Short mmCIF file of C-alpha atoms and ligand atoms in Angstrom, two decimals:
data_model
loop_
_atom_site.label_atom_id
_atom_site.label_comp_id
_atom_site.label_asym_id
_atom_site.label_seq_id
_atom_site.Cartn_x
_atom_site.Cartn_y
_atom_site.Cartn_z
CA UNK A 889 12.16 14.59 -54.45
CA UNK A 890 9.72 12.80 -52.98
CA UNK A 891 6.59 14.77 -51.03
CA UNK A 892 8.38 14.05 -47.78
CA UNK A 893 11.60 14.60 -48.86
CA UNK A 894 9.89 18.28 -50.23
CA UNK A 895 8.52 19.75 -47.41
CA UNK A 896 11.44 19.06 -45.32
CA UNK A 897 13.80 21.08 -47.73
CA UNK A 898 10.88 24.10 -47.51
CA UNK A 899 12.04 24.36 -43.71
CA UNK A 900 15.67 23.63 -44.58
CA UNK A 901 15.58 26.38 -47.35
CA UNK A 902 13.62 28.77 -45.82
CA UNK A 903 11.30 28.90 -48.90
CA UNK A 904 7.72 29.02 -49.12
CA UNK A 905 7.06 28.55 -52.68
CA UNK A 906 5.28 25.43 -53.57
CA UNK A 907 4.54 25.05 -49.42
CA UNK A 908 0.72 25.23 -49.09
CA UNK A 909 -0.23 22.98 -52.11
CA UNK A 910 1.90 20.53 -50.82
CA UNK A 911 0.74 20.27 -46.99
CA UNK A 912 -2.73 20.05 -48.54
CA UNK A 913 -1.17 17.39 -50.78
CA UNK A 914 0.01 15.64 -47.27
CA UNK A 915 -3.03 16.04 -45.70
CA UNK A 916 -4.36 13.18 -48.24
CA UNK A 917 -1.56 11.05 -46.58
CA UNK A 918 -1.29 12.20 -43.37
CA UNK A 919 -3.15 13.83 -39.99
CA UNK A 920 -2.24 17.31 -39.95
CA UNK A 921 0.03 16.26 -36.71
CA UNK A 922 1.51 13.20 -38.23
CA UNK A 923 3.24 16.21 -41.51
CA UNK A 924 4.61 18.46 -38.31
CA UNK A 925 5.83 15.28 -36.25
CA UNK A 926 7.38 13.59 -39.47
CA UNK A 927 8.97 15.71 -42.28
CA UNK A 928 8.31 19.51 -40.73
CA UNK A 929 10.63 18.17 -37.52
CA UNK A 930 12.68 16.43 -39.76
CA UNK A 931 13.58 19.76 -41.92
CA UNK A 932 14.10 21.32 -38.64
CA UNK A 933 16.21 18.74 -36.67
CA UNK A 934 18.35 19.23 -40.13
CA UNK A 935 18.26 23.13 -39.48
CA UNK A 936 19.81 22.31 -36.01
CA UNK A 937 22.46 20.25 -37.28
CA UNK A 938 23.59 22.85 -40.17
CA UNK A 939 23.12 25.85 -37.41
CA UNK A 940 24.98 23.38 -35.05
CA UNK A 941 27.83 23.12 -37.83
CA UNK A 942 28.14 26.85 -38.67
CA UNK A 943 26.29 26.00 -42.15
CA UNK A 944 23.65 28.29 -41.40
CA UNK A 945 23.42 31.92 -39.54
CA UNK A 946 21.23 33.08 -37.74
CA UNK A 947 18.84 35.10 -40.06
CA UNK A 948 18.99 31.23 -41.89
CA UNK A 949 17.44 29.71 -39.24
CA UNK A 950 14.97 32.74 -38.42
CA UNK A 951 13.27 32.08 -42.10
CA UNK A 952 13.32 28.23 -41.95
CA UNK A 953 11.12 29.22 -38.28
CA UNK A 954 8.99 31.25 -40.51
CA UNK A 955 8.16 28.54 -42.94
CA UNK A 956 7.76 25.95 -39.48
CA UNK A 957 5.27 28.64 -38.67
CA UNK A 958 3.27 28.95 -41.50
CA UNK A 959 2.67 25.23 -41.99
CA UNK A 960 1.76 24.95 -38.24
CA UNK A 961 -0.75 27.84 -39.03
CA UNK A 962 -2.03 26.23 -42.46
CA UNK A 963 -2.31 23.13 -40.74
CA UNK A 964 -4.44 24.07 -37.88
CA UNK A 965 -7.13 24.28 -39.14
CA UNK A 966 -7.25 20.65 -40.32
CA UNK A 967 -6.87 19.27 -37.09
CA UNK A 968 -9.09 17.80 -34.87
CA UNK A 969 -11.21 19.63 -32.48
CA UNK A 970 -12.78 18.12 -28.77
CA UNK A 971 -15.33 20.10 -28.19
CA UNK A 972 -15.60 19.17 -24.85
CA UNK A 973 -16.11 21.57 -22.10
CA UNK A 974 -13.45 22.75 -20.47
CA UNK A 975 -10.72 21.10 -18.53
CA UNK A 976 -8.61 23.48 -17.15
CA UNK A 977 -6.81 26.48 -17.39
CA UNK A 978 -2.68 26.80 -17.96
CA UNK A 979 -0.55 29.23 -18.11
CA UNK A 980 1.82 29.21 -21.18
CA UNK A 981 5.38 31.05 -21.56
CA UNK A 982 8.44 30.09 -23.02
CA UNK A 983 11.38 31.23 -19.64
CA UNK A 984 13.14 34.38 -19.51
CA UNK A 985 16.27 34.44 -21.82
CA UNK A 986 14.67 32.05 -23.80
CA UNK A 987 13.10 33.54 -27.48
CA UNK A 988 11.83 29.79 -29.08
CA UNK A 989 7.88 29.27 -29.27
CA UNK A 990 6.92 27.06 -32.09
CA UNK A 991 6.92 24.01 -29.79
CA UNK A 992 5.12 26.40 -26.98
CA UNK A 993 3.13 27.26 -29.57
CA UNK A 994 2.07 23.73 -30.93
CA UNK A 995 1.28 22.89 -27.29
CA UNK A 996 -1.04 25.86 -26.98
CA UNK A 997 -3.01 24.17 -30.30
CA UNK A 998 -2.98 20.41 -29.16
CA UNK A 999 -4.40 21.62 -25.72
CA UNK A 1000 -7.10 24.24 -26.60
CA UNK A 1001 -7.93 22.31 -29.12
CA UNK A 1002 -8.57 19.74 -26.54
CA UNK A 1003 -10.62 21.64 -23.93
CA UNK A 1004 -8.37 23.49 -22.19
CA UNK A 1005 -8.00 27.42 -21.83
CA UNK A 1006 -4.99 28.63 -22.66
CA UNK A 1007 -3.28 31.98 -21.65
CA UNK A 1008 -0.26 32.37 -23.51
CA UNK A 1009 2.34 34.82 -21.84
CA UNK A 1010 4.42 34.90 -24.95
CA UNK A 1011 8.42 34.54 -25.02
CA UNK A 1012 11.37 35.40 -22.22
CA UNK A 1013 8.72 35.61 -19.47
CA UNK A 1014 10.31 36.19 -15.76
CA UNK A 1015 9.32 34.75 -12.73
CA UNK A 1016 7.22 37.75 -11.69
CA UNK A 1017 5.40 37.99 -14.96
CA UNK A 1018 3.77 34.57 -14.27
CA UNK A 1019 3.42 35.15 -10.23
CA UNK A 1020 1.47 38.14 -11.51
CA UNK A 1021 -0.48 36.75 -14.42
CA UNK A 1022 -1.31 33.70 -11.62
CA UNK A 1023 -3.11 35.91 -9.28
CA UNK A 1024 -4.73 37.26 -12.35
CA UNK A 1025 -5.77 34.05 -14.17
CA UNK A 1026 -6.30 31.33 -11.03
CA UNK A 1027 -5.33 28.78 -13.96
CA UNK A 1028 -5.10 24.80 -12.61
CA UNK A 1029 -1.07 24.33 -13.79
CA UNK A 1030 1.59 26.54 -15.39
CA UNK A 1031 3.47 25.33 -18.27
CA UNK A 1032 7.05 26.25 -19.14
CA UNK A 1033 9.33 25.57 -22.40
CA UNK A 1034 12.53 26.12 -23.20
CA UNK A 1035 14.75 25.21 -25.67
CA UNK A 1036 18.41 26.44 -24.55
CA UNK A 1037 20.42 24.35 -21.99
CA UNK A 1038 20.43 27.62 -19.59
CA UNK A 1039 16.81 27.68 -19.91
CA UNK A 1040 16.75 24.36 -17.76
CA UNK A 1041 18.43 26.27 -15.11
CA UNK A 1042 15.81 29.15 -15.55
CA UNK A 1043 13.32 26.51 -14.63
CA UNK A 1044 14.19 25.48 -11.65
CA UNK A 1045 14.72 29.17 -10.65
CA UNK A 1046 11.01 29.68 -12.35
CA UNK A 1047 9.41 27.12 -10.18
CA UNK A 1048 11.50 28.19 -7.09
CA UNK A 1049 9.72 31.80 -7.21
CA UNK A 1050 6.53 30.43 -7.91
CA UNK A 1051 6.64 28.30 -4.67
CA UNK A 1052 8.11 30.95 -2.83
CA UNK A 1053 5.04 33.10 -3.81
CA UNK A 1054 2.50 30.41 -2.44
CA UNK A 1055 2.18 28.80 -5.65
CA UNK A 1056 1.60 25.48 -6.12
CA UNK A 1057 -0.05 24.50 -9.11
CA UNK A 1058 1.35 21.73 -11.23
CA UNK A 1059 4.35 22.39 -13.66
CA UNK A 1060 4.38 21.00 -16.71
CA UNK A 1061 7.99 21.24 -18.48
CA UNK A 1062 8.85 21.02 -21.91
CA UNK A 1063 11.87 21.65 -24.67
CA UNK A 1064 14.80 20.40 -26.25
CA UNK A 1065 17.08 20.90 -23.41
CA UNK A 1066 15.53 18.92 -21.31
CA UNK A 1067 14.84 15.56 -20.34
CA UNK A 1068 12.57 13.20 -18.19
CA UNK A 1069 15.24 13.21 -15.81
CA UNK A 1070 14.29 16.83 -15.38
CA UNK A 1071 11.66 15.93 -12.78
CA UNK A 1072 10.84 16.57 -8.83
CA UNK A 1073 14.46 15.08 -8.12
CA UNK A 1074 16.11 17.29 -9.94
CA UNK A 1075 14.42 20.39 -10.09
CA UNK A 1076 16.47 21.33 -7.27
CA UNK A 1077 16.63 19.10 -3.69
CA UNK A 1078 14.63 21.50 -2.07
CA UNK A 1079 11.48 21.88 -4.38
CA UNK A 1080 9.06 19.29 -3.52
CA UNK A 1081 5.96 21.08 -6.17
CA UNK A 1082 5.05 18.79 -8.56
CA UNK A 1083 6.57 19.14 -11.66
CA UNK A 1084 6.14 16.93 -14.97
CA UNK A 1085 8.03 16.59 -18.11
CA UNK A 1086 6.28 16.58 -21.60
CA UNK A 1087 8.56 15.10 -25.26
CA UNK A 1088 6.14 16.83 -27.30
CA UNK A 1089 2.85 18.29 -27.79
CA UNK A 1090 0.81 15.35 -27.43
CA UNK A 1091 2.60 14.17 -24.12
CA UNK A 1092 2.09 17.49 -22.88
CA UNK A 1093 -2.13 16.85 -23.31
CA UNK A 1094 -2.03 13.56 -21.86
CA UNK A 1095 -0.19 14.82 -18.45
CA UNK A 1096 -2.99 17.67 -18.60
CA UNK A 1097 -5.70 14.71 -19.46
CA UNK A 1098 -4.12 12.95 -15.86
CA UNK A 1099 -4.18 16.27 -13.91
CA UNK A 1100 -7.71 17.36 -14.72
CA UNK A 1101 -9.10 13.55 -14.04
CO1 B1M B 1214 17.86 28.45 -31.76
N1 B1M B 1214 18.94 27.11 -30.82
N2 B1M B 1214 18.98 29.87 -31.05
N3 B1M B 1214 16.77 29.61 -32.85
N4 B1M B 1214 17.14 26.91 -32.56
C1 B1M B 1214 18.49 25.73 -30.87
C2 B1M B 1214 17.58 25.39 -29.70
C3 B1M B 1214 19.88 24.94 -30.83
C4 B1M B 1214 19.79 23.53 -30.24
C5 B1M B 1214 20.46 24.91 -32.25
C6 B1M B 1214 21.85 24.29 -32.33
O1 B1M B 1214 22.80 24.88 -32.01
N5 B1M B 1214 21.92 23.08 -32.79
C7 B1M B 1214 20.74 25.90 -29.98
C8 B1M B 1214 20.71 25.67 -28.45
C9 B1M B 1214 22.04 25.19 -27.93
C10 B1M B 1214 22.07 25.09 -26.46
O2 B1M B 1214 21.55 25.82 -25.68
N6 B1M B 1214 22.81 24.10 -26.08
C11 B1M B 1214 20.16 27.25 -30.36
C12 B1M B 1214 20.84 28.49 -30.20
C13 B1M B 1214 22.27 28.41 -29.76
C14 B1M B 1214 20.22 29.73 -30.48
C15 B1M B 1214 20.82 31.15 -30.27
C16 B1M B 1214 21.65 31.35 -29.01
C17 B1M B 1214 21.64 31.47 -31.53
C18 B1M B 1214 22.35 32.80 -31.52
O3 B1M B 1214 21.74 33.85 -31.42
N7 B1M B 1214 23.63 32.72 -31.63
C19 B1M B 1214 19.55 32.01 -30.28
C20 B1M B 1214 18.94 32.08 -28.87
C21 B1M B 1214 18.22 33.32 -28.59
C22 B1M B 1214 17.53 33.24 -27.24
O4 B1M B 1214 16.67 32.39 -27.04
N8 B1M B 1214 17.91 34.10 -26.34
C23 B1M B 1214 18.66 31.20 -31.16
C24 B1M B 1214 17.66 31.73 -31.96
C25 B1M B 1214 16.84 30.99 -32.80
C26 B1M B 1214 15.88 31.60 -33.82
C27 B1M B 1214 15.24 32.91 -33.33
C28 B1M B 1214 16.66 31.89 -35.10
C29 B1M B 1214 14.90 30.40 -34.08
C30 B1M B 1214 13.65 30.41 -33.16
C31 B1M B 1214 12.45 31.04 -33.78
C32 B1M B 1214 11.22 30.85 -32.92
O5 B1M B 1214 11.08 29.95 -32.14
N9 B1M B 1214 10.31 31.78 -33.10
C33 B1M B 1214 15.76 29.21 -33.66
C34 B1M B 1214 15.46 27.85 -34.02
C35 B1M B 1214 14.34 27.66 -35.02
C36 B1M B 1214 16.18 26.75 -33.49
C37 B1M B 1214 16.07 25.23 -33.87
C38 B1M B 1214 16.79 25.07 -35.21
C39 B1M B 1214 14.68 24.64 -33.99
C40 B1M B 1214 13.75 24.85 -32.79
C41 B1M B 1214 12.30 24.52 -33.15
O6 B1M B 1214 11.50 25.41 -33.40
N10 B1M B 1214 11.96 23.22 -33.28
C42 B1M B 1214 16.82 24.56 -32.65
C43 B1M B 1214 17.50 23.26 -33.00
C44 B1M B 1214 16.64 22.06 -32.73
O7 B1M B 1214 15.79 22.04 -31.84
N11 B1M B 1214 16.85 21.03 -33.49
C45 B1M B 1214 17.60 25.68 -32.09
C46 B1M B 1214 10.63 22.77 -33.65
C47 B1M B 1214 9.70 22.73 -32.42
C48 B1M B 1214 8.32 22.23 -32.82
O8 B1M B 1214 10.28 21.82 -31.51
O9 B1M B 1214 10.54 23.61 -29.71
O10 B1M B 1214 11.62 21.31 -29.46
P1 B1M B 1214 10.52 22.15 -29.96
O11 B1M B 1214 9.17 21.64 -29.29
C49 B1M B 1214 8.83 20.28 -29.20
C50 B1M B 1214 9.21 19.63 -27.88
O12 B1M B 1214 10.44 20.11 -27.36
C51 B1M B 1214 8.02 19.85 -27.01
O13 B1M B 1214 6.93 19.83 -27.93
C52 B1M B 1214 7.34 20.19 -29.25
C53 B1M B 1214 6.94 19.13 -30.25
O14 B1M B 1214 5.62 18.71 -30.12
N12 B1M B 1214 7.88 21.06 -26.20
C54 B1M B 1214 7.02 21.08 -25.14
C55 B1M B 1214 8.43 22.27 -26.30
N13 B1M B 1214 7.98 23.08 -25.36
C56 B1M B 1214 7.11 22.38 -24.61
C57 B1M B 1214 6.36 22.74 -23.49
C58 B1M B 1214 5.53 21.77 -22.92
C59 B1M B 1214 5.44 20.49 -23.46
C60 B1M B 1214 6.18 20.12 -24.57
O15 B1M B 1214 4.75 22.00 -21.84
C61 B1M B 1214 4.71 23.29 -21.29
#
């Protein structure tokens, strides 16, 4: 197999042996971004399709996150770091119902790697948990993923309770389920907040980079 073609079958398999010498092996190749974008994603968009076709159970797909993990981890410290002062604050949380964070998680890397402070709620966060952790942190915009098609729904129910509570921060929106259709029109015809869809990680820091300018 060829280096590619190996450390997509790590995430595919679920096996870390061999992992770490080849992502450093990558990182003569590649920016530590370009191995998570490329192969990593590819391994995983395969996961999705085995999962999808009842190839693969659950506890599968739970090991093939673990390995997703551990790269992202090894990798960090590779990439790039702004050390400019800081932008902004954002809230982070994947919505309630919701368990998947490695792409919440690689956003919270690309941005505070970037200058921006990052509070990280964690996984199946409700409404009031980020009302609450709002009046806490003051941040400058509150960032959602989610990666299930109900969790689109949960959004617009997410941003509905923030506005109600006299919040109106920018929302940044991210995940599989979603699209760039899932905007201010069709958050729901009532919600006029702004709200801004992110395709990945870096998309999410350059609509941060536009907010904070
Ligand atoms: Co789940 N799962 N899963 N899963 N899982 C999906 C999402 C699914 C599409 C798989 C499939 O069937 N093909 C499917 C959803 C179907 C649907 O709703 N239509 C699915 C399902 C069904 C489920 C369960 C219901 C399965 C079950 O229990 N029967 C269950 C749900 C539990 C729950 O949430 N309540 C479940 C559980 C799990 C695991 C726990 C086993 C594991 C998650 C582990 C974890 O995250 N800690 C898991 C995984 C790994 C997946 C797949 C295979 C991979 C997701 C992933 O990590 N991708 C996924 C299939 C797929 O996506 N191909 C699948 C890599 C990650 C880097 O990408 O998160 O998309 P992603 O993030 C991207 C962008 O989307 C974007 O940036 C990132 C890239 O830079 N982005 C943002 C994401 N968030 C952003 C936020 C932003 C900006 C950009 O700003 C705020």
């Amino acid at each position: 197999l060829s280096l590619e073609e190996r450390l997509a079958s790590y995430v595919v398999e679920g096996t870390k042996e061999g992992l770490i010498p080849d992502l450093d092996l990558a990182l003569q190749k590649y920016a530590p971004l370009e191995v998570i974008n490329g192969p990593l994603m590819a391994g995983m968009s395969e996961v999705g399709r085995l999962f999808n076709n009842n190839e693969l159970i659950v506890a599968e797909v739970l090991q093939s996150a673990e390995v997703m993990k551990s790269s992202v981890t090894h990798l960090e410290q590779f990439m790039e770091k702004n050390e400019t002062a800081v932008k902004g604050k954002i809230l982070l949380a994947t919505v309630k119902g919701d368990v998947h964070d490695i792409g919440k998680n690689l956003v919270e890397i690309i941005l505070s790697n970037n200058g921006y402070q990052i509070v990280n709620l964690g996984i199946k966060v409700p409404p009031e948990q980020l009302i609450e952790a709002y009046r806490k942190e003051k941040p400058d915009a509150i960032g959602l993923s989610g990666l299930l098609v109900k969790s689109a729904q949960q959004m617009i129910i997410t941003a509905q309770d923030l506005k109600n509570a006299g919040i109106d921060v920018p929302i940044l929106v991210g995940g599989a389920a979603l699209t760039r259709k899932f905007t201010k029109n069709r958050i729901s015809p009532e919600y006029d907040g702004l709200v801004l869809y992110a395709k990945d990680a870096m998309d999410g820091l350059d609509i941060a980079n536009q907010l904070s300018n």
